[in-house]
Amino acid sequence: MNKPIDRVEGFSKLSQIEKRQHVADVLDNPNEVLELLAGFAHQNPEIQELLSEFSENTLTNFPLPYCISPNFKIDGKNYLVPMVIEESSVVAAASNAAKFWFDKGGFRTEIINTEKVGQVHFIWRDDLYKLHNNFDALKQQLIAGTMDITENMRNRGGGILDIVLKDFSHEEPGLMQLFATFETVDSMGANFINSCLERFASIFKDWYNQLDHPKDDGLEVVMCILSNLTPNCMVKCWVECDIADLDNYVPGTSGEDFARRFRTAVRIAQVDPFRATTHNKGIYNGIDAVVLASGNDFRAVEACGHAFASMSGQYRSLTDVQIDHGRFVFTLHLPLALGVVGGLTNLHPLVKLTNKLLGNPSAQQLMGIAAAAGLANNFGAVKSLVTTGIQRGHMKMHLFNIMKQLGVEKHEQAPIIEYFKDHVVSVSEVRKCLELIRDKAQA
Ligand code: MEV
């Protein structure tokens, strides 16, 4: 039984050892817990300190597998793609799909735009004409007043692109916003954008107070924050081949039949949000794994992609299939705001390795690589779904987890793997098989 948990003051000020002790003391096996937490800490104290400082109240590390998906050809260049993911079949599916498309030209990408977004939300309780008539002057002041913040970014080819007024007063009295767009080049740009927005707010308030007859409550800035919805930071990624090249890709299935069933599966995800959610989840299996390996923010990437998938008014598939003049074209379109500088990218040793392995890509190249991983996973999942079914591959990968869970010894693995080459995997079936092997061994 765990002990009751009391309100605690100053937890964040405790040392890491004290924090571990505090947590372990709540449990009925504190010594085991302390050993577990210590066991997952990095042996190199400098690396541990670095990892601990990425977050607050760190007790230890929570490792995830750092994997490689080989045989990705993207825009004519070959990659070993790093993926951080705990789901066993994702890397296998991505690798199989990448290998299949390797000889067919690989993945092609096109960056459609790289614009980021930030908003200053405010309530306007004065005459609207004052704002509209003087907005151009205000905009100049906002741009001039952030020159110190934007200097480095401008030197790298980025900066503020535009600032426009948006009016939401039909939804909420007086609600408006400064809607600003930015180019952040190789960084994701969150800190840069938020700093600009907070400066905008203070310039805006000063500007208002210098107008004729400002009111005490004429302008109320509610909040300043970037938007994770970046529909103009878009990547398109596609693969294509002759339909005849799909003949016997799944043994015994013609290319035409495979392409037709595949296209129907994607259509289902375009018309039915229930299927679209799972379909897009499969796309993010690949994307998130690359986003994590490259030290980017997968929550931001997912929030953006799912909002984008709903922009027609209904949540839909992010991929599409065209079958035309004997060609099969499979395309992923999605907004993806990634960085290769700033944040974790220059700090985490494995993120540095990812960038090195990928040939120190630009943010735009990384967008293409992540999109290719997403398209590869979607191709693998839909292919399995419309042919063998997903469980065969999944459960084969899962077999290793089940064997571990059931305490299968090393020498017992080979006959179990052999047996499940042509039997359906389930926990109960593996248990039965194991019991048989053990009975035989004792006999
Ligand atoms: C599982 O992680 C992902 C799939 O469910 C995706 C899909 O259904 O398309 C296999």
PDB file of C-alpha atoms and ligand atoms in Angstrom, residues 87 90 275 278-279 281-282 285 378 381-382 385 390 394, ligand 1:
ATOM      1  CA  GLU A  87       5.938   1.024 -31.096  1.00  0.00           C
ATOM      2  CA  VAL A  90       6.755   1.481 -36.948  1.00  0.00           C
ATOM      3  CA  ARG A 275     -11.066   6.156 -40.069  1.00  0.00           C
ATOM      4  CA  THR A 278      -6.428   6.269 -37.262  1.00  0.00           C
ATOM      5  CA  HIS A 279      -5.098   6.775 -40.787  1.00  0.00           C
ATOM      6  CA  LYS A 281      -2.212   8.526 -36.541  1.00  0.00           C
ATOM      7  CA  GLY A 282      -0.313   6.081 -38.747  1.00  0.00           C
ATOM      8  CA  ASN A 285       3.880   7.316 -36.267  1.00  0.00           C
ATOM      9  CA  ASN A 378       1.073   5.368 -44.089  1.00  0.00           C
ATOM     10  CA  ALA A 381      -0.063   0.507 -42.859  1.00  0.00           C
ATOM     11  CA  VAL A 382      -2.585   0.870 -45.695  1.00  0.00           C
ATOM     12  CA  LEU A 385      -4.695  -3.267 -44.065  1.00  0.00           C
ATOM     13  CA  ILE A 390      -2.425  -5.459 -39.786  1.00  0.00           C
ATOM     14  CA  HIS A 394       2.107  -6.328 -35.672  1.00  0.00           C
TER      15      HIS A 394
HETATM   16  C1  MEV B   1      -0.931   1.761 -35.628  1.00  0.00           C
HETATM   17  O1  MEV B   1       0.027   2.404 -34.839  1.00  0.00           O
HETATM   18  C2  MEV B   1      -1.210   2.569 -36.881  1.00  0.00           C
HETATM   19  C3  MEV B   1      -2.295   2.028 -37.798  1.00  0.00           C
HETATM   20  O2  MEV B   1      -3.494   1.803 -37.054  1.00  0.00           O
HETATM   21  C4  MEV B   1      -2.502   3.051 -38.873  1.00  0.00           C
HETATM   22  C5  MEV B   1      -3.666   2.780 -39.783  1.00  0.00           C
HETATM   23  O3  MEV B   1      -4.634   2.137 -39.369  1.00  0.00           O
HETATM   24  O4  MEV B   1      -3.604   3.288 -40.925  1.00  0.00           O
HETATM   25  C6  MEV B   1      -1.897   0.694 -38.361  1.00  0.00           C
END
